[in-house]
């Protein structure tokens, strides 16, 4: 029984949910805002930074509507999806 509990705890610790995204720093946010200007967009309320370094913006406001946007570690737009 003890082994089953330990195995269950290990699975929980290493599941994707255990690795939470963080919020972008002020410096990163400034670079993202600058990168989005070329696309006619502004970030939404929160910019998440994934463990891989990818930035994820939900509900970005663009001239053409509202979008979810992902940027690479070097602040290049990689994905724009209609929201």
CSV table of C-alpha atoms in Angstrom, one decimal:
chain,number,residue,atom,x,y,z
A,1,UNK,CA,0.0,0.0,0.0
A,2,UNK,CA,2.9,2.3,0.9
A,3,UNK,CA,4.4,1.9,-2.6
A,4,UNK,CA,1.1,2.8,-4.3
A,5,UNK,CA,0.8,6.0,-2.3
A,6,UNK,CA,4.4,7.0,-3.1
A,7,UNK,CA,3.8,6.2,-6.8
A,8,UNK,CA,0.6,8.4,-6.8
A,9,UNK,CA,2.5,11.3,-5.2
A,10,UNK,CA,5.3,11.0,-7.7
A,11,UNK,CA,2.8,11.1,-10.6
A,12,UNK,CA,1.1,14.2,-9.1
A,13,UNK,CA,4.4,16.0,-8.6
A,14,UNK,CA,5.5,15.5,-12.2
A,15,UNK,CA,2.2,16.0,-14.0
A,16,UNK,CA,1.8,19.1,-16.3
A,17,UNK,CA,-0.5,20.7,-13.7
A,18,UNK,CA,2.3,20.7,-11.2
A,19,UNK,CA,4.4,23.0,-13.4
A,20,UNK,CA,2.5,26.3,-13.3
A,21,UNK,CA,3.1,29.1,-15.7
A,22,UNK,CA,4.5,32.3,-14.4
A,23,UNK,CA,3.6,35.9,-15.1
A,24,UNK,CA,5.9,37.9,-17.4
A,25,UNK,CA,8.2,40.5,-15.8
A,26,UNK,CA,7.9,44.2,-16.4
A,27,UNK,CA,10.8,44.1,-18.8
A,28,UNK,CA,9.4,41.2,-20.7
A,29,UNK,CA,6.0,42.9,-20.9
A,30,UNK,CA,7.6,46.0,-22.4
A,31,UNK,CA,9.3,44.0,-25.1
A,32,UNK,CA,6.0,42.1,-25.8
A,33,UNK,CA,4.1,45.4,-26.1
A,34,UNK,CA,6.7,46.7,-28.6
A,35,UNK,CA,6.5,43.4,-30.7
A,36,UNK,CA,2.7,43.6,-30.8
A,37,UNK,CA,2.6,47.1,-32.1
A,38,UNK,CA,3.7,45.8,-35.6
A,39,UNK,CA,0.6,43.6,-35.6
A,40,UNK,CA,-1.7,46.4,-34.4
A,41,UNK,CA,-2.3,44.6,-31.1
A,42,UNK,CA,-2.2,45.3,-27.4
A,43,UNK,CA,-1.9,42.5,-24.7
A,44,UNK,CA,-4.8,41.5,-22.6
A,45,UNK,CA,-4.9,41.6,-18.8
A,46,UNK,CA,-2.2,39.0,-18.2
A,47,UNK,CA,0.8,37.6,-20.0
A,48,UNK,CA,1.8,34.1,-19.0
A,49,UNK,CA,5.3,32.7,-19.4
A,50,UNK,CA,5.5,29.0,-19.9
A,51,UNK,CA,8.4,27.0,-18.5
A,52,UNK,CA,9.7,26.6,-22.1
A,53,UNK,CA,10.0,30.4,-22.3
A,54,UNK,CA,7.1,30.9,-24.6
A,55,UNK,CA,4.8,33.8,-23.8
A,56,UNK,CA,1.0,33.3,-24.0
A,57,UNK,CA,-1.5,36.1,-24.2
A,58,UNK,CA,-5.2,35.5,-23.9
A,59,UNK,CA,-7.7,38.0,-25.2
A,60,UNK,CA,-5.2,40.4,-26.9
A,61,UNK,CA,-7.0,43.4,-28.5
A,62,UNK,CA,-6.1,43.9,-32.1
A,63,UNK,CA,-7.4,46.2,-34.8
A,64,UNK,CA,-9.0,43.1,-36.5
A,65,UNK,CA,-10.6,41.8,-33.2
A,66,UNK,CA,-9.7,39.8,-30.2
A,67,UNK,CA,-7.0,37.1,-30.4
A,68,UNK,CA,-4.9,34.6,-28.4
A,69,UNK,CA,-1.2,35.2,-29.2
A,70,UNK,CA,2.0,33.2,-28.5
A,71,UNK,CA,5.4,34.7,-28.7
A,72,UNK,CA,8.8,33.0,-28.7
A,73,UNK,CA,11.5,33.5,-26.1
A,74,UNK,CA,13.0,36.2,-28.4
A,75,UNK,CA,9.6,38.1,-28.6
A,76,UNK,CA,8.6,37.0,-32.1
A,77,UNK,CA,4.9,36.3,-32.7
A,78,UNK,CA,4.6,32.6,-33.5
A,79,UNK,CA,0.8,32.0,-33.3
A,80,UNK,CA,-2.3,34.2,-33.6
A,81,UNK,CA,-5.6,32.5,-33.0
A,82,UNK,CA,-9.0,34.1,-33.3
A,83,UNK,CA,-10.6,34.2,-29.9
